[in-house]
Amino acid sequence: MLTVLGKDYISRIDNLNNEVWIDGKKIDGKISQHPAFKGVLKSKAALYDLSNANKETFTFTSHITNSEVNFAFKQPKTKKDLERRFVATKEWAQSNLGLLGRSPDYVNTGIMALGVANSIFHEDKKNYDKNIFNIYKMAMENDLSFTHTFINPQVNRSIGYYEDSDKIIAAKVIRETSDGIIVKGARLLATQGGITDEVLVLPSGGNFIEDAYVYAFSIPSNTPGLKFICRESFVNGESNFDYPLGSKFEEMDSIVVFDEVLVPWERVFLYKNLEIACNMFSETKFNTMLLFQAITRMIVKTEFILGLAETIVHSINIIEYQHVKDKLSEVISTLEIMKSLHLSSRFHSTLDHFNTMVPDYKPLNVAIYYYPRIYPRLIEIIQLLGGSGMILLPTEEQFQSPISSYLENYLQATNVNATDRVKLFRLAWDLCMSSFGTRQTQFERFFFGDPVRMGMGLYNSYPKESYVKLINDFLN
Ligand SMILES: Cc1cc2nc3c(=O)[nH]c(=O)nc-3n(C[C@H](O)[C@H](O)[C@H](O)COP(=O)(O)OP(=O)(O)OC[C@H]3O[C@@H](n4cnc5c(N)ncnc54)[C@H](O)[C@@H]3O)c2cc1C
């Protein structure tokens, strides 16, 4: 039986009592009651309930745990498995319009990739391969949720910079004991840090000259010394009318501080091995599988944007203008490009030596090159189509006040009454212009890494030889 219902998930996170700091205060008591986290925890809980309501789509029987577990943990072995994963991921994302960038299936998919390919972590006289396999098994058995962190603090990004001051900034191993490694310092960011069961800490490039920076592990979010320092909350209120998206899907981002955290050896799956650190993401197909999830979510988000844009143009009756249709065509093209790239990755999938049916990385890599660049344009299109409607947005309270009749008259649109029109435009504003929406744009730009360096990665990894040969053959 699948272990976790939404309410179980919430009480589990409450009971962890993770050390989460917001607005200069440590959260005491239930984090699920805190205004900054209430909405997102409910939305995450809804995902667990969705799985329990439709087990055929969202669960499978694992031969490792001999139980029913969440779809994200399933090793795809056939093309049909990939199709099923696509459908399940898509339906989960639809429940939040693709706005939960780190729904539990995101990192859980990565845990699956690491767990299945555990042998690449093998080292003589160490248990690193077993450790990551056990983390995978435990995550499956308990339907755990993870945040992950892989970037060092943004102190100095110049080419030659290497942190060597006595005051530690980027998290590093400062001691080894018979129980484990002691980690001190910080990692730049973890979305949902503090509201997941575990934190997956992955090797971060940049400081690799020293062994102390070469490590990977997963630990419970309530491990002593582990602190999550949050940015300010973008939940501006609980009203569904006023803040339709932020009230439900504000994920929060936090700095992760390791204040001499003891990471038990059985939680470490990489240490001091630079070669594994450099190759693990490609060899385990970690990035490919994460992108499979992420591009699916982006498709759902683009469907939402298209639906929103189409509803707006009909509400104020601007569809007859050519430029309006042209702008909608840009959104349609984005959607079809993203869908085609994902389809291509499934169509060209191949079995690897771990017996995993791996989607083709090339189209997924193109999609993650393309979307961070096009997403801000999609947001701009909604802003251009909405005009002042994106700004003149009285609150729910105003509609219930003595001046509501003015609002009903002056804010009506051709095809909707004033209340529904403002409700629609507030949705658009929350996606494009509120603090929640602006963070969404920054998230899509950066969530898989710096787009500039990802572009370099695409060029470097793309097989170009056959096209060069074409030119040589022609010239000769
Ligand atoms: C909303 C949000 C949520 C996130 N969530 C997570 C998360 O859950 N977990 C996680 O681990 N990370 C997360 N990230 C971090 C994300 O991975 C990083 O933002 C991304 O890798 C870029 O790193 P950076 O922010 O340090 O930017 P930088 O690397 O500091 O880049 C800043 C600028 O400098 C340029 N630059 C820097 N170095 C170079 C270089 N070597 N060559 C060329 N140009 C360079 C960049 O192109 C960019 O213009 C999140 C980021 C955001 C914005």
XYZ file of C-alpha atoms and ligand atoms in Angstrom:
529
model
C 0.000 0.000 0.000
C 1.173 3.520 -0.753
C 2.089 4.916 2.631
C 1.441 8.605 2.411
C -1.807 10.540 2.282
C -1.713 14.333 2.014
C -2.489 14.787 5.691
C 0.233 12.292 6.663
C 2.718 14.219 4.581
C 1.798 17.490 6.290
C 2.007 16.073 9.794
C 5.307 14.405 8.936
C 6.801 17.748 7.845
C 5.331 19.445 10.941
C 6.855 16.798 13.187
C 10.316 17.220 11.715
C 10.560 20.665 13.317
C 13.163 21.710 10.778
C 15.174 24.793 11.674
C 13.610 27.343 9.352
C 14.234 31.072 9.724
C 11.992 33.698 8.172
C 11.773 37.452 8.829
C 14.481 37.095 11.469
C 12.576 34.523 13.506
C 12.838 30.770 13.841
C 9.567 29.036 13.090
C 8.234 27.412 16.240
C 5.250 25.126 16.090
C 3.633 23.692 13.003
C 5.187 24.973 9.809
C 1.998 24.007 7.946
C 0.173 26.739 9.914
C 2.676 29.447 8.998
C 1.254 31.896 6.403
C 4.361 31.522 4.202
C 4.092 27.738 3.948
C 0.424 26.900 4.484
C -0.563 27.181 0.822
C 2.332 25.302 -0.731
C 2.097 22.471 1.794
C -1.594 22.077 0.988
C -0.790 21.982 -2.729
C 1.889 19.360 -2.162
C -0.454 17.336 0.030
C -2.992 17.417 -2.813
C -0.446 15.599 -4.997
C -0.180 12.719 -2.524
C -3.977 12.541 -2.374
C -4.186 12.530 -6.152
C -1.857 9.524 -6.221
C -3.976 7.660 -3.716
C -7.139 8.447 -5.667
C -5.734 7.076 -8.937
C -3.194 4.414 -8.118
C -3.178 2.998 -11.607
C -1.658 6.197 -12.991
C 0.484 7.296 -10.090
C 1.830 4.170 -8.427
C 3.536 0.920 -9.328
C 4.567 -2.195 -7.430
C 8.251 -2.085 -6.648
C 10.144 -5.379 -6.534
C 12.677 -3.632 -4.290
C 10.229 -2.705 -1.547
C 7.494 -5.201 -2.457
C 4.975 -2.436 -2.081
C 3.078 0.123 -4.070
C 5.184 3.238 -4.526
C 5.093 6.585 -6.318
C 5.611 6.697 -10.106
C 8.675 8.929 -9.893
C 10.699 6.094 -8.340
C 10.037 3.666 -11.174
C 13.021 2.783 -13.323
C 11.730 3.062 -16.895
C 12.695 -0.086 -18.765
C 10.500 0.252 -21.827
C 9.149 3.011 -24.007
C 5.754 2.307 -22.471
C 7.227 3.021 -19.035
C 8.409 6.397 -20.316
C 4.958 7.153 -21.714
C 3.376 6.275 -18.362
C 5.888 8.468 -16.540
C 5.078 11.325 -18.925
C 1.315 10.987 -18.286
C 1.706 10.805 -14.494
C 4.135 13.746 -14.377
C 1.814 15.760 -16.591
C -1.255 15.092 -14.453
C 0.596 15.998 -11.261
C 1.785 19.233 -12.895
C -1.721 20.033 -14.151
C -2.963 20.137 -10.561
C -0.711 23.172 -10.001
C -0.662 24.599 -13.554
C 3.023 23.712 -13.790
C 3.843 26.321 -11.135
C 5.318 23.960 -8.543
C 8.817 23.762 -9.960
C 9.897 21.350 -7.259
C 6.955 19.036 -6.818
C 8.242 15.867 -5.115
C 8.519 13.958 -8.404
C 11.318 16.307 -9.533
C 14.094 15.312 -7.138
C 12.581 11.834 -6.620
C 13.178 11.210 -10.314
C 16.821 12.129 -9.727
C 16.994 9.836 -6.695
C 15.705 7.038 -8.919
C 18.435 7.725 -11.503
C 21.165 7.721 -8.813
C 19.758 4.636 -7.078
C 19.457 2.553 -10.225
C 22.965 3.482 -11.376
C 24.441 3.065 -7.876
C 27.396 1.000 -9.152
C 29.082 4.096 -10.547
C 29.631 5.208 -6.933
C 31.441 1.978 -6.086
C 34.831 2.327 -4.417
C 36.881 -0.358 -2.727
C 36.340 -0.608 1.026
C 33.567 2.000 0.913
C 29.824 1.562 0.865
C 28.953 4.526 -1.329
C 27.082 2.455 -3.912
C 25.074 0.680 -1.203
C 24.414 3.973 0.541
C 22.788 5.643 -2.448
C 20.817 2.485 -3.167
C 19.543 2.471 0.442
C 18.601 6.150 0.208
C 16.634 5.321 -2.955
C 14.927 2.377 -1.236
C 14.099 4.388 1.881
C 12.725 7.261 -0.221
C 10.501 4.834 -2.103
C 9.270 2.994 0.977
C 8.334 6.194 2.769
C 7.401 8.334 -0.232
C 9.871 10.978 0.918
C 10.191 14.457 -0.511
C 13.555 16.098 -1.141
C 14.995 19.488 -1.852
C 18.381 19.614 -3.517
C 21.234 22.037 -3.542
C 24.253 22.152 -5.805
C 25.510 25.750 -6.086
C 27.995 27.582 -3.869
C 27.198 31.083 -2.545
C 27.458 33.859 -5.141
C 30.551 35.538 -3.724
C 32.922 35.844 -6.646
C 32.237 34.200 -9.994
C 35.417 35.339 -11.760
C 37.358 32.699 -13.679
C 40.302 32.391 -11.294
C 38.424 32.679 -8.000
C 39.101 30.016 -5.449
C 37.834 30.340 -1.878
C 40.756 30.055 0.471
C 39.997 32.352 3.398
C 39.897 30.903 6.913
C 36.278 31.943 7.271
C 34.418 29.221 5.437
C 31.672 30.292 3.012
C 31.012 27.445 0.530
C 30.065 24.283 2.424
C 33.040 21.943 2.850
C 34.083 18.937 4.914
C 36.068 20.194 7.897
C 36.557 16.896 9.735
C 36.043 13.181 9.461
C 35.037 11.078 12.438
C 34.213 7.392 12.813
C 30.547 8.428 12.545
C 30.738 10.523 9.420
C 31.880 13.782 7.856
C 31.419 17.179 9.471
C 30.238 19.827 7.014
C 30.473 23.560 7.574
C 29.472 26.472 5.332
C 26.556 27.227 3.062
C 24.959 26.353 -0.222
C 23.385 29.122 -2.294
C 19.867 27.951 -2.520
C 17.291 25.249 -2.001
C 13.774 25.799 -3.265
C 11.362 24.405 -0.680
C 14.284 24.131 1.753
C 12.765 23.374 5.163
C 9.526 21.851 3.897
C 10.883 18.579 2.581
C 11.818 15.404 4.435
C 15.378 15.361 3.143
C 18.060 17.520 1.552
C 20.050 16.052 -1.311
C 23.439 17.753 -1.458
C 25.212 17.335 -4.773
C 28.780 18.148 -5.806
C 29.209 21.782 -6.720
C 31.862 22.692 -9.294
C 34.225 25.590 -8.742
C 36.186 24.546 -5.671
C 37.085 21.055 -6.763
C 40.850 21.529 -6.349
C 40.386 20.570 -2.701
C 38.963 17.175 -1.663
C 36.949 18.829 1.100
C 34.536 20.145 -1.539
C 34.023 16.853 -3.354
C 31.069 15.097 -1.742
C 27.436 14.074 -2.178
C 24.968 12.989 0.471
C 21.371 13.120 1.586
C 20.321 13.909 5.153
C 17.020 14.519 6.933
C 16.011 18.179 6.934
C 16.001 18.173 10.742
C 19.624 17.065 11.109
C 21.192 19.078 13.967
C 23.061 22.149 12.724
C 21.182 22.318 9.430
C 19.464 25.693 8.999
C 17.245 27.062 6.253
C 17.287 30.847 5.995
C 14.346 31.966 3.873
C 13.911 34.982 1.667
C 10.827 37.081 2.374
C 7.585 35.319 1.585
C 5.709 36.103 -1.616
C 2.409 35.006 -0.115
C 0.734 38.382 -0.058
C -2.553 37.107 1.305
C -4.741 34.037 1.492
C -7.556 35.279 -0.734
C -8.009 33.091 -3.772
C -9.488 36.092 -5.612
C -6.626 38.478 -4.832
C -3.666 36.099 -5.010
C -4.874 33.062 -6.931
C -1.387 31.642 -7.496
C 0.830 32.968 -4.718
C -1.619 31.816 -2.058
C -1.214 28.216 -3.246
C 2.065 27.725 -5.040
C 4.658 29.980 -3.400
C 7.452 27.429 -2.927
C 9.929 29.579 -0.989
C 13.693 29.564 -1.514
C 16.238 29.380 1.261
C 19.957 29.541 1.913
C 21.132 26.226 3.317
C 23.553 26.579 6.218
C 25.573 23.673 7.572
C 26.643 24.626 11.063
C 29.118 21.784 11.634
C 26.589 19.204 10.525
C 27.452 15.560 11.101
C 26.614 13.593 7.980
C 26.651 9.900 8.916
C 28.815 7.706 6.659
C 25.778 5.686 5.603
C 24.334 8.869 4.066
C 27.449 9.717 2.039
C 27.570 8.362 -1.519
C 30.485 10.316 -2.937
C 33.578 11.612 -1.240
C 36.923 12.865 -2.538
C 36.550 11.178 -5.919
C 36.795 13.915 -8.505
C 36.297 11.608 -11.461
C 32.958 10.341 -10.167
C 31.922 13.878 -9.193
C 32.539 15.097 -12.732
C 30.836 12.196 -14.483
C 27.998 11.227 -12.154
C 25.323 13.472 -13.680
C 25.794 12.167 -17.199
C 26.604 8.535 -16.315
C 23.604 8.058 -14.021
C 21.354 9.973 -16.497
C 20.430 12.204 -13.556
C 20.201 15.325 -15.731
C 18.324 13.559 -18.508
C 15.709 12.187 -16.162
C 15.318 15.512 -14.326
C 14.820 17.249 -17.658
C 12.224 14.667 -18.646
C 10.218 15.785 -15.591
C 10.967 19.490 -15.982
C 10.102 19.769 -19.674
C 6.799 17.981 -19.000
C 6.013 20.585 -16.343
C 6.965 23.392 -18.734
C 4.556 22.008 -21.325
C 1.762 22.174 -18.746
C 2.757 25.708 -17.783
C 2.732 26.790 -21.427
C -0.737 25.263 -21.868
C -1.841 27.366 -18.915
C -0.293 30.501 -20.452
C -1.997 29.835 -23.783
C -5.367 29.324 -22.085
C -4.875 32.492 -20.079
C -3.873 34.608 -23.094
C -6.794 33.305 -25.156
C -9.287 34.047 -22.352
C -7.925 37.575 -21.918
C -8.152 38.517 -25.597
C -11.743 37.289 -25.790
C -12.744 39.009 -22.565
C -11.856 42.455 -23.927
C -12.549 41.511 -27.546
C -9.211 42.220 -29.203
C -8.937 39.011 -31.197
C -9.622 40.683 -34.576
C -6.232 42.479 -34.552
C -3.482 40.768 -36.506
C -0.746 41.449 -33.982
C -2.883 39.856 -31.260
C -3.199 36.668 -33.299
C 0.505 36.826 -34.040
C 1.314 37.037 -30.321
C -0.959 34.092 -29.606
C 0.810 32.219 -32.383
C 4.085 32.768 -30.560
C 2.617 31.059 -27.517
C 1.178 28.253 -29.640
C 4.559 27.750 -31.343
C 6.302 27.535 -27.989
C 3.841 24.917 -26.823
C 4.185 22.824 -29.972
C 7.994 23.104 -29.951
C 8.167 21.969 -26.317
C 5.740 19.093 -26.947
C 7.666 17.998 -30.034
C 11.002 18.083 -28.246
C 9.604 15.956 -25.444
C 8.030 13.534 -27.898
C 11.313 13.283 -29.766
C 13.127 12.441 -26.513
C 10.670 9.588 -25.896
C 10.667 8.383 -29.487
C 14.460 8.211 -29.657
C 14.907 6.699 -26.187
C 17.414 3.853 -25.834
C 18.309 1.247 -23.218
C 21.498 1.958 -21.296
C 23.717 -0.557 -19.500
C 21.651 -0.205 -16.318
C 18.683 -1.453 -18.335
C 17.046 1.983 -18.081
C 15.086 3.240 -21.062
C 16.712 6.655 -21.308
C 15.043 9.483 -23.226
C 17.201 11.111 -25.878
C 19.138 13.862 -24.133
C 19.557 16.084 -27.221
C 15.970 17.343 -27.603
C 15.615 17.740 -23.832
C 18.832 19.735 -23.788
C 17.497 21.922 -26.613
C 14.261 22.433 -24.664
C 16.144 23.610 -21.577
C 18.213 25.918 -23.780
C 15.066 27.328 -25.373
C 12.562 27.692 -22.534
C 14.569 29.978 -20.185
C 14.887 32.345 -23.163
C 11.293 32.180 -24.425
C 9.500 32.129 -21.053
C 10.105 35.863 -20.317
C 8.685 36.585 -23.794
C 5.517 34.598 -23.005
C 5.114 36.686 -19.867
C 5.693 39.856 -21.887
C 2.990 38.778 -24.341
C 0.422 38.494 -21.545
C 1.469 41.937 -20.282
C 1.188 43.440 -23.771
C -2.232 41.897 -24.357
C -3.554 42.857 -20.928
C -2.596 46.553 -21.023
C -3.858 48.533 -18.035
C -6.062 45.587 -17.132
C -2.924 44.144 -15.560
C -2.822 47.075 -13.147
C -6.360 48.208 -12.403
C -7.128 45.371 -10.088
C -9.297 46.142 -7.048
C -9.249 43.540 -4.327
C -12.001 41.168 -3.288
C -12.728 43.491 -0.364
C -13.475 46.402 -2.708
C -16.043 44.292 -4.534
C -17.837 43.751 -1.230
C -17.751 47.439 -0.238
C -20.301 50.261 -0.807
C -18.526 51.295 -4.037
C -18.909 47.869 -5.639
C -21.612 49.110 -8.040
C -19.086 51.523 -9.582
C -16.638 48.694 -10.053
C -19.297 46.452 -11.585
C -20.113 49.152 -14.103
C -16.700 50.553 -14.996
C -14.653 47.378 -14.900
C -16.956 45.191 -16.935
C -15.599 43.683 -20.140
C -17.397 42.726 -23.362
C -17.740 39.105 -22.469
C -17.467 39.000 -18.683
C -18.812 40.940 -15.727
C -16.474 43.098 -13.646
C -15.924 40.561 -10.890
C -14.954 37.818 -13.324
C -12.845 40.157 -15.388
C -10.823 41.303 -12.377
C -10.548 37.712 -11.199
C -9.089 36.777 -14.601
C -6.712 39.703 -14.751
C -5.557 39.136 -11.188
C -4.621 35.623 -12.299
C -2.585 37.114 -15.145
C -1.009 39.673 -12.784
C -0.075 36.961 -10.280
C 1.660 35.014 -13.032
C 3.433 37.983 -14.596
C 3.805 40.897 -12.225
C 3.347 40.093 -8.550
C 6.409 39.198 -6.477
C 5.284 35.583 -6.862
C 5.096 35.928 -10.659
C 8.392 37.763 -11.013
C 10.101 35.015 -9.041
C 8.503 32.474 -11.413
C 10.223 34.220 -14.328
C 13.587 34.215 -12.572
C 13.032 30.573 -11.663
C 12.426 29.542 -15.281
C 15.522 31.466 -16.353
C 17.866 29.856 -13.834
C 16.358 26.758 -12.311
C 18.508 24.274 -14.248
C 21.620 26.440 -14.088
C 23.038 29.516 -15.775
C 21.447 29.661 -19.268
C 24.670 30.985 -20.792
C 26.718 28.028 -19.610
C 23.909 25.624 -20.500
C 24.125 27.023 -24.028
C 27.852 26.245 -24.050
C 27.055 22.756 -22.787
C 24.549 22.193 -25.575
C 27.092 23.204 -28.205
C 29.851 21.090 -26.664
C 27.742 17.949 -26.327
C 25.906 18.118 -29.643
C 27.242 15.689 -32.293
C 28.135 17.895 -35.237
C 30.605 15.681 -37.130
C 28.162 14.291 -39.689
C 27.124 17.840 -40.694
C 30.730 18.917 -41.125
C 31.290 15.804 -43.206
C 28.391 16.863 -45.409
C 30.176 20.122 -46.171
C 33.525 18.427 -46.727
C 31.954 15.877 -49.046
C 30.226 18.603 -50.996
C 33.379 20.712 -51.318
C 35.419 17.719 -52.393
C 14.112 30.988 -8.154
C 15.312 30.093 -8.145
C 15.225 28.830 -7.568
C 16.335 27.991 -7.521
N 16.246 26.766 -6.917
C 17.359 26.023 -6.741
C 17.332 24.794 -6.032
O 16.280 24.341 -5.584
N 18.480 24.117 -5.855
C 19.666 24.577 -6.341
O 20.676 23.921 -6.152
N 19.725 25.731 -7.018
C 18.622 26.463 -7.232
N 18.695 27.642 -7.910
C 20.013 28.142 -8.270
C 20.353 27.991 -9.701
O 20.854 26.707 -9.914
C 21.372 29.072 -10.003
O 20.697 30.311 -9.979
C 22.039 28.889 -11.329
O 22.818 27.731 -11.316
C 22.938 30.075 -11.652
O 23.840 30.299 -10.613
P 23.878 31.689 -9.863
O 22.516 32.078 -9.471
O 24.898 31.605 -8.837
O 24.284 32.717 -10.969
P 25.801 33.071 -11.431
O 26.469 31.811 -11.757
O 26.404 33.861 -10.315
O 25.526 33.947 -12.667
C 25.301 35.379 -12.595
C 25.688 35.974 -13.949
O 27.084 35.802 -14.171
C 27.331 35.081 -15.377
N 28.419 34.120 -15.131
C 28.822 33.623 -13.947
N 29.819 32.723 -14.118
C 30.024 32.647 -15.439
C 30.907 31.869 -16.252
N 31.763 30.985 -15.719
N 30.841 32.010 -17.581
C 29.973 32.888 -18.141
N 29.108 33.659 -17.423
C 29.141 33.537 -16.104
C 26.022 34.349 -15.652
O 25.850 34.077 -17.037
C 24.980 35.319 -15.121
O 24.700 36.296 -16.090
C 17.578 28.463 -8.047
C 17.649 29.715 -8.641
C 16.544 30.528 -8.696
C 16.671 31.886 -9.342
